[in-house]
Amino acid sequence: MDFRKKKVLVLLLAVIFLGLGLQLPFQTLRNMPLHQHVSVGDSIDYDINLPEFLTNQFEFNIDGVKPSCFHLGQTTPVAAKLGDLKVEVRLFGIIPVRQMMVSVVPEIRVIPGGQAIGVMVDSEGVMVVGRSAIIDEKGERHNPAAEAGVELGDTLIKINGQKVETESQVRALIDKMGQLKKPLSMEFKRKNTKEHYHTKISPIYCNETQRYRVGLFVRDSTAGVGTMTFYHPESRSYGALGHIITDIDTCQPINLNSGKVVGARIEGIRMGKKGQPGEKLGVFRAEEQISGNITKNTNCGIFGKLDKDPKNLYSKTAIPVAMASDIKEGPAEIYTVLKDNKIEKFSIEIQEIIPNGKDEGKGMIIKINDSKLLAKTGGIIQGMSGSPIIQDGKLVGAVTHVFVNDPSRGYGVLAEWMLYTANVLPKHVSKRKNEQFDVRTNVAC
């Protein structure tokens, strides 16, 4: 066979190999996050669970250094010092197919939570949770707010230039301007956006309530029971719930104005069933030695600072927080309260890790397999949100959502995401300087 024919054959085989054998590796590489974090001294595992003959076709170049014989599917030591590493994946060690950044961050230790907490939130402005027709003295029906384009989930920020914070304040201003026969200049924030809009609405006298109304139901606060995830003693920062607080009627995120957390006691459990989530039945108890503010309401949970160290702990020992790259599928544990204020440990399984789910706060799929917990709750229930997930002695995340049709399974948020949101872990560790890195190339082959 002459050289030209041999070259064509090699190219043909390469195309077939790339089109069939490497389709899954390429898809997996595309799904890898562009920016990962590891604690200083830890390693990164790029194992994608493929046959060795496939994974060996990919090699890594780390910060311009090619670790000897390092291929996809192996674990490599990373920088011994803080900073950023540029990681490039190459096919056959030649063709670049993926570039990623790895940030080496300080190891953070926190005290795992599990305590039941009462959560009280006051919204920015008042949220529109309903609309209703107004029947005037002539028996005619009106809804001026609906006609003005106000939607459920919108937030009323100001009336006639005056900030509004409570339901009673809104009710009084509407009635006052109605008696003066003057229209209201109202400023709203549109649901799911940052857009503000202004409209003028003329109140109508309601024969049923005997006061002037515009046809809206509003709510200024919400409260419920949840679970604390972690406490960082050095900064007194905490994280809880693992998901954003939404309005019960509109399911829209609450724009936080202020809020606080207090201790709670669990006095009962309503078991979860298929199609019917269960819940913890608790009462707020200030004497439970937990009190603090709420400064953030996010997709990764609520965050703030405690007034003092919590007394009710499963363990007083601070444990490391796992970065996303440390977490693996397999057995883990959660801490939560089922009765009074006693924190207990229960076994679960991490079934899937979702590194790109940060926007929704869904970083893993978990399954409850502890027979005691299943017998008491039926699985994941409301009020369990925020229960810390521990794996190999590290905090890896928190319980967040339940699968309605399978209460034994649900989602968890990654602890790394919670730490960044809480500002416990800095987003930018240091400026990039090549001399900061100590990339080890003595990987055994």
Coordinates of C-alpha atoms in Angstrom, one line a residue:
M1 CA 0.0 0.0 0.0
D2 CA 1.5 3.3 -1.0
F3 CA 1.8 6.3 1.3
R4 CA -1.1 8.2 -0.1
K5 CA -3.5 5.3 0.3
K6 CA -2.2 4.6 3.8
K7 CA -2.8 8.3 4.7
V8 CA -6.4 8.2 3.5
L9 CA -7.0 5.0 5.4
V10 CA -5.7 6.5 8.6
L11 CA -7.8 9.6 8.2
L12 CA -10.9 7.4 7.5
L13 CA -10.3 5.4 10.6
A14 CA -9.8 8.6 12.6
V15 CA -13.1 10.0 11.4
I16 CA -14.9 6.7 12.4
F17 CA -13.2 6.7 15.7
L18 CA -14.0 10.3 16.5
G19 CA -17.6 9.9 15.3
L20 CA -18.4 6.8 17.2
G21 CA -15.9 6.0 20.0
L22 CA -15.3 9.5 21.1
Q23 CA -18.8 10.9 20.9
L24 CA -19.6 10.2 24.6
P25 CA -16.2 11.5 25.9
F26 CA -16.7 14.8 23.9
Q27 CA -20.2 15.2 25.3
T28 CA -19.0 14.6 28.8
L29 CA -16.2 17.1 28.4
R30 CA -18.6 19.7 27.1
N31 CA -20.7 19.2 30.3
M32 CA -17.7 19.8 32.6
P33 CA -17.9 23.2 34.3
L34 CA -15.5 25.7 32.8
H35 CA -14.5 26.9 36.3
Q36 CA -13.9 24.5 39.2
H37 CA -12.6 24.9 42.7
V38 CA -10.5 22.7 44.9
S39 CA -9.1 23.1 48.4
V40 CA -5.4 23.7 48.7
G41 CA -3.6 20.4 48.7
D42 CA -6.5 18.4 47.3
S43 CA -6.6 16.6 43.9
I44 CA -9.0 16.8 41.0
D45 CA -10.6 13.7 39.6
Y46 CA -11.6 13.9 36.0
D47 CA -12.9 10.3 35.8
I48 CA -15.8 10.0 33.3
N49 CA -16.3 6.3 33.8
L50 CA -15.4 5.2 30.3
P51 CA -13.3 2.3 29.0
E52 CA -9.6 2.8 29.4
F53 CA -8.9 2.7 25.6
L54 CA -11.2 5.8 25.2
T55 CA -10.1 7.8 28.1
N56 CA -6.4 7.3 27.3
Q57 CA -6.9 9.3 24.1
F58 CA -7.2 12.5 26.1
E59 CA -4.3 14.1 27.9
F60 CA -4.0 17.2 30.1
N61 CA -1.9 20.3 30.0
I62 CA -1.9 22.1 33.4
D63 CA -0.6 25.7 33.4
G64 CA 1.7 24.9 30.5
V65 CA 3.1 21.8 32.1
K66 CA 2.2 18.3 30.8
P67 CA 2.1 15.8 33.7
S68 CA 3.9 12.7 32.5
C69 CA 1.4 10.2 31.1
F70 CA -1.6 11.8 32.7
H71 CA -4.8 10.9 31.0
L72 CA -8.6 11.5 31.4
G73 CA -9.9 9.2 34.2
Q74 CA -6.8 9.7 36.5
T75 CA -6.4 11.8 39.5
T76 CA -3.7 14.4 39.6
P77 CA -2.2 16.5 42.4
V78 CA -2.8 20.2 41.9
A79 CA -1.2 23.5 43.0
A80 CA 0.1 23.4 46.5
K81 CA -0.5 27.2 46.8
L82 CA -3.5 29.4 46.3
G83 CA -4.3 30.7 42.8
D84 CA -5.7 29.8 39.4
L85 CA -4.6 26.9 37.2
K86 CA -5.4 26.8 33.5
V87 CA -6.3 23.2 32.5
E88 CA -6.3 22.2 28.8
V89 CA -7.6 18.8 27.6
R90 CA -6.0 17.6 24.3
L91 CA -7.0 14.7 22.1
F92 CA -4.0 12.4 21.3
G93 CA -2.0 15.0 23.3
I94 CA -2.1 17.4 20.4
I95 CA -5.5 18.7 19.5
P96 CA -7.0 21.1 22.1
V97 CA -10.7 20.2 22.8
R98 CA -11.5 21.8 26.2
Q99 CA -10.1 24.6 28.3
M100 CA -11.0 25.0 32.0
M101 CA -9.9 27.0 35.0
V102 CA -9.2 25.5 38.4
S103 CA -9.1 27.8 41.4
V104 CA -7.2 26.6 44.4
V105 CA -8.9 28.0 47.4
P106 CA -8.3 27.9 51.2
E107 CA -9.7 24.9 53.1
I108 CA -12.8 26.1 55.0
R109 CA -14.0 24.4 58.1
V110 CA -17.5 24.8 59.5
I111 CA -19.7 23.3 62.2
P112 CA -22.4 21.2 60.6
G113 CA -26.0 22.2 61.5
G114 CA -29.1 20.1 61.6
Q115 CA -31.0 22.4 64.1
A116 CA -34.6 23.2 63.5
I117 CA -35.0 26.9 63.0
G118 CA -37.9 29.4 62.6
V119 CA -37.5 31.6 59.6
M120 CA -39.3 35.0 59.5
V121 CA -38.9 37.2 56.4
D122 CA -40.2 40.7 55.6
S123 CA -40.3 41.5 51.9
E124 CA -39.1 44.6 50.1
G125 CA -42.4 46.4 49.5
V126 CA -45.5 44.1 49.6
M127 CA -46.2 41.3 47.2
V128 CA -49.4 41.0 45.1
V129 CA -50.7 37.5 46.0
G130 CA -54.3 37.9 44.7
R131 CA -56.8 40.0 42.8
S132 CA -60.5 40.4 43.5
A133 CA -63.4 42.3 42.0
I134 CA -64.8 45.3 43.9
I135 CA -68.6 45.6 44.1
D136 CA -69.5 49.2 44.4
E137 CA -72.6 50.8 46.0
K138 CA -74.6 50.2 42.7
G139 CA -73.7 46.5 42.6
E140 CA -71.3 46.9 39.7
R141 CA -68.0 45.0 39.6
H142 CA -64.6 46.7 39.1
N143 CA -61.0 45.7 39.3
P144 CA -58.9 48.8 38.5
A145 CA -55.5 47.1 39.4
A146 CA -56.1 44.3 36.9
E147 CA -57.1 46.8 34.3
A148 CA -53.9 48.7 35.0
G149 CA -51.9 45.5 34.2
V150 CA -50.8 44.5 37.7
E151 CA -50.0 40.8 37.9
L152 CA -49.8 38.2 40.6
G153 CA -46.2 38.1 42.0
D154 CA -45.5 41.8 41.3
T155 CA -44.2 43.8 44.2
L156 CA -45.7 47.1 45.2
I157 CA -42.8 49.4 46.1
K158 CA -44.2 52.9 46.5
I159 CA -47.5 54.8 46.6
N160 CA -47.3 58.5 45.6
G161 CA -43.5 58.3 46.1
Q162 CA -43.8 56.9 49.6
K163 CA -42.2 53.5 50.3
V164 CA -44.6 50.9 51.5
E165 CA -43.6 48.0 53.8
T166 CA -46.8 46.6 55.4
E167 CA -50.3 45.5 54.4
S168 CA -51.9 48.0 56.9
Q169 CA -49.9 50.9 55.4
V170 CA -51.0 50.1 51.9
R171 CA -54.7 49.7 53.0
A172 CA -54.6 53.0 54.8
L173 CA -53.0 55.0 51.9
I174 CA -55.5 53.6 49.4
D175 CA -58.5 54.4 51.6
K176 CA -57.2 57.9 52.3
M177 CA -56.6 58.8 48.7
G178 CA -60.0 57.3 47.8
Q179 CA -61.8 59.5 50.3
L180 CA -60.0 62.5 48.7
K181 CA -61.1 61.3 45.2
K182 CA -57.5 61.3 44.0
P183 CA -55.8 58.6 41.9
L184 CA -52.8 56.7 43.3
S185 CA -49.4 56.9 41.6
M186 CA -48.1 53.3 42.2
E187 CA -44.7 51.9 41.5
F188 CA -44.4 48.1 41.1
K189 CA -41.5 45.7 40.5
R190 CA -42.4 43.1 37.8
K191 CA -42.2 39.5 38.9
N192 CA -39.1 37.5 37.9
T193 CA -37.4 40.7 36.6
K194 CA -35.7 43.8 38.0
E195 CA -37.9 46.0 35.9
H196 CA -40.0 48.7 37.7
Y197 CA -43.1 50.2 36.2
H198 CA -45.4 53.0 37.2
T199 CA -49.2 53.2 36.9
K200 CA -52.0 55.4 38.1
I201 CA -55.0 53.7 39.7
S202 CA -58.2 55.3 41.1
P203 CA -59.6 53.6 44.2
I204 CA -63.2 52.5 44.2
Y205 CA -65.4 52.3 47.3
C206 CA -66.1 48.7 48.2
N207 CA -69.6 48.2 49.6
E208 CA -68.6 44.9 51.3
T209 CA -65.6 46.2 53.3
Q210 CA -66.9 49.8 53.4
R211 CA -63.5 51.3 52.4
Y212 CA -61.8 52.3 49.2
R213 CA -59.9 49.5 47.4
V214 CA -58.0 48.9 44.1
G215 CA -58.7 45.1 43.9
L216 CA -55.5 43.6 45.2
F217 CA -54.5 41.2 48.0
V218 CA -51.0 41.8 49.3
R219 CA -48.6 40.2 51.7
D220 CA -45.7 41.8 53.6
S221 CA -44.1 38.8 55.3
T222 CA -43.8 35.0 55.6
A223 CA -42.7 32.5 58.1
G224 CA -41.9 28.8 58.3
V225 CA -39.7 26.1 59.8
G226 CA -36.5 24.9 58.2
T227 CA -33.1 23.5 59.1
M228 CA -29.7 25.2 59.5
T229 CA -26.9 23.8 57.3
F230 CA -23.7 25.2 58.7
Y231 CA -22.2 27.7 61.1
H232 CA -18.8 29.4 60.5
P233 CA -17.5 30.4 63.9
E234 CA -14.8 32.8 62.7
S235 CA -17.3 35.1 60.9
R236 CA -20.5 34.0 62.8
S237 CA -22.0 33.4 59.3
Y238 CA -24.5 30.7 58.8
G239 CA -26.3 29.1 55.8
A240 CA -29.8 27.4 55.9
L241 CA -32.6 26.0 53.9
G242 CA -30.6 25.4 50.7
H243 CA -33.2 27.1 48.5
I244 CA -34.9 30.4 48.0
I245 CA -37.9 31.4 50.0
T246 CA -40.9 32.0 47.8
D247 CA -44.4 33.2 48.4
I248 CA -46.8 30.4 49.2
D249 CA -49.5 31.6 46.9
T250 CA -47.6 32.9 43.9
C251 CA -44.5 30.8 44.2
Q252 CA -42.5 33.9 43.4
P253 CA -39.2 34.6 45.2
I254 CA -39.6 37.1 48.0
N255 CA -37.6 40.2 47.7
L256 CA -35.9 40.4 51.0
N257 CA -36.2 43.6 53.1
S258 CA -35.3 42.1 56.5
G259 CA -35.6 38.8 58.3
K260 CA -34.5 36.8 61.2
V261 CA -33.9 33.2 62.3
V262 CA -34.8 31.8 65.8
G263 CA -34.7 28.4 67.4
A264 CA -37.6 26.0 66.9
R265 CA -39.0 22.8 68.3
I266 CA -40.5 20.0 66.2
E267 CA -43.7 18.8 67.8
G268 CA -45.0 16.5 65.1
I269 CA -44.4 15.0 61.7
R270 CA -46.9 14.7 58.8
M271 CA -45.6 11.8 56.7
G272 CA -44.9 12.3 53.0
K273 CA -46.7 10.2 50.4
K274 CA -46.6 9.9 46.7
G275 CA -48.1 13.1 45.3
Q276 CA -48.4 14.6 48.8
P277 CA -45.2 16.1 50.4
G278 CA -45.0 15.7 54.2
E279 CA -43.9 18.3 56.7
K280 CA -42.4 19.0 60.1
L281 CA -44.8 20.7 62.5
G282 CA -42.8 23.1 64.7
V283 CA -43.1 26.1 66.9
F284 CA -40.7 29.0 67.3
R285 CA -38.9 29.0 70.6
A286 CA -36.6 31.9 71.3
E287 CA -35.1 30.0 74.2
E288 CA -33.6 27.5 71.9
Q289 CA -30.4 29.6 71.8
I290 CA -30.5 30.5 68.1
S291 CA -31.0 34.0 66.9
G292 CA -29.7 35.9 64.0
N293 CA -30.5 38.0 60.9
I294 CA -31.2 37.2 57.3
T295 CA -29.3 39.2 54.8
K296 CA -29.6 37.1 51.6
N297 CA -32.5 35.0 50.1
T298 CA -31.0 33.1 47.2
N299 CA -31.3 29.9 45.1
C300 CA -28.7 28.4 47.3
G301 CA -30.4 29.2 50.6
I302 CA -30.7 32.0 53.2
F303 CA -27.7 33.5 54.8
G304 CA -26.8 35.9 57.6
K305 CA -25.0 36.1 60.9
L306 CA -25.9 34.7 64.3
D307 CA -25.9 36.8 67.4
K308 CA -24.0 34.1 69.3
D309 CA -22.7 30.6 68.9
P310 CA -25.5 28.0 68.7
K311 CA -25.7 25.7 71.8
N312 CA -27.6 22.8 70.2
L313 CA -25.0 20.9 68.1
Y314 CA -24.6 17.4 66.8
S315 CA -20.9 17.8 67.1
K316 CA -18.7 20.7 68.2
T317 CA -15.9 19.7 65.8
A318 CA -15.6 21.9 62.7
I319 CA -15.3 19.8 59.5
P320 CA -13.9 20.7 56.0
V321 CA -16.3 21.8 53.3
A322 CA -16.0 19.7 50.1
M323 CA -15.6 21.4 46.8
A324 CA -17.7 20.0 43.9
S325 CA -14.8 18.0 42.6
D326 CA -14.6 16.1 45.9
I327 CA -18.1 14.8 45.9
K328 CA -18.8 11.4 44.6
E329 CA -21.8 9.1 44.1
G330 CA -22.4 6.8 47.0
P331 CA -23.2 6.7 50.7
A332 CA -23.6 9.8 52.8
E333 CA -25.4 11.1 55.9
I334 CA -27.7 13.9 56.8
Y335 CA -28.3 15.6 60.2
T336 CA -31.8 16.7 61.0
V337 CA -34.4 17.0 63.9
L338 CA -37.5 14.9 64.0
K339 CA -38.6 15.6 67.6
D340 CA -38.0 18.5 70.0
N341 CA -34.5 19.8 69.3
K342 CA -32.6 16.5 69.1
I343 CA -30.3 16.4 66.1
E344 CA -30.0 12.8 64.6
K345 CA -27.9 11.3 61.9
F346 CA -29.5 9.3 59.0
S347 CA -28.0 7.4 56.0
I348 CA -28.7 8.5 52.4
E349 CA -27.2 7.8 49.0
I350 CA -25.9 10.5 46.6
Q351 CA -27.2 9.1 43.3
E352 CA -26.1 11.9 40.8
I353 CA -24.0 15.0 40.9
I354 CA -25.1 18.0 38.8
P355 CA -22.1 20.5 38.7
N356 CA -23.9 22.9 36.3
G357 CA -27.1 23.2 38.3
K358 CA -26.2 26.3 40.4
D359 CA -28.8 28.6 38.8
E360 CA -31.5 26.4 40.2
G361 CA -29.6 25.4 43.4
K362 CA -29.9 21.7 42.4
G363 CA -26.4 20.2 42.6
M364 CA -27.2 16.6 43.4
I365 CA -29.9 13.9 43.5
I366 CA -30.1 12.1 46.8
K367 CA -32.1 9.1 48.1
I368 CA -33.1 8.4 51.7
N369 CA -32.3 4.8 52.5
D370 CA -32.4 5.0 56.3
S371 CA -35.2 2.7 57.5
K372 CA -35.8 4.7 60.7
L373 CA -36.2 8.0 58.8
L374 CA -38.4 6.4 56.1
A375 CA -40.7 5.0 58.8
K376 CA -41.1 8.4 60.5
T377 CA -41.3 10.7 57.5
G378 CA -41.7 8.7 54.4
G379 CA -38.7 10.4 53.0
I380 CA -37.8 14.1 52.4
I381 CA -40.4 16.4 53.9
Q382 CA -40.9 20.2 54.2
G383 CA -38.9 21.6 57.1
M384 CA -36.0 19.2 56.3
S385 CA -34.7 21.7 53.7
G386 CA -31.2 22.8 54.8
S387 CA -30.3 19.5 56.6
P388 CA -26.5 19.1 56.1
I389 CA -25.2 16.3 53.9
I390 CA -22.0 14.8 55.1
Q391 CA -19.7 12.5 53.1
D392 CA -16.3 11.2 54.2
G393 CA -16.2 13.6 57.1
K394 CA -16.8 16.7 54.9
L395 CA -19.9 18.9 54.4
V396 CA -20.9 18.4 50.8
G397 CA -24.3 20.0 50.6
A398 CA -27.8 20.4 52.0
V399 CA -31.2 18.8 51.4
T400 CA -33.5 21.1 49.3
H401 CA -36.4 19.7 47.3
V402 CA -38.4 16.5 47.3
F403 CA -39.6 14.5 44.2
V404 CA -43.3 14.7 44.6
N405 CA -43.9 11.3 43.1
D406 CA -41.1 9.7 45.1
P407 CA -40.7 11.2 48.5
S408 CA -37.6 9.1 49.2
R409 CA -35.7 11.0 46.6
G410 CA -34.9 14.7 46.0
Y411 CA -32.4 17.4 45.3
G412 CA -29.5 18.8 47.3
V413 CA -27.5 22.0 46.9
L414 CA -23.7 21.9 46.9
A415 CA -22.0 23.3 50.0
E416 CA -19.4 25.0 47.9
W417 CA -22.1 27.2 46.3
M418 CA -23.5 28.0 49.7
L419 CA -20.1 29.2 51.0
Y420 CA -19.5 31.5 48.1
T421 CA -23.0 33.0 48.5
A422 CA -22.4 33.5 52.2
N423 CA -19.1 35.2 51.4
V424 CA -17.3 32.7 53.7
L425 CA -15.2 31.6 50.7
P426 CA -13.8 34.4 48.6
K427 CA -14.6 34.4 44.9
H428 CA -11.1 35.6 44.0
V429 CA -8.3 34.2 46.0
S430 CA -5.3 36.0 44.5
K431 CA -4.0 37.5 41.3
R432 CA -2.6 35.0 38.8
K433 CA 1.2 34.7 39.1
N434 CA 3.1 31.8 37.5
E435 CA 5.6 31.6 40.4
Q436 CA 2.8 30.9 42.9
F437 CA 2.2 27.4 41.5
D438 CA 3.8 24.1 42.3
V439 CA 2.4 21.7 39.7
R440 CA 3.6 18.2 40.3
T441 CA 4.5 16.2 37.3
N442 CA 5.6 13.0 38.9
V443 CA 2.4 11.1 38.1
A444 CA 3.0 7.4 38.0
C445 CA 2.3 5.6 34.7

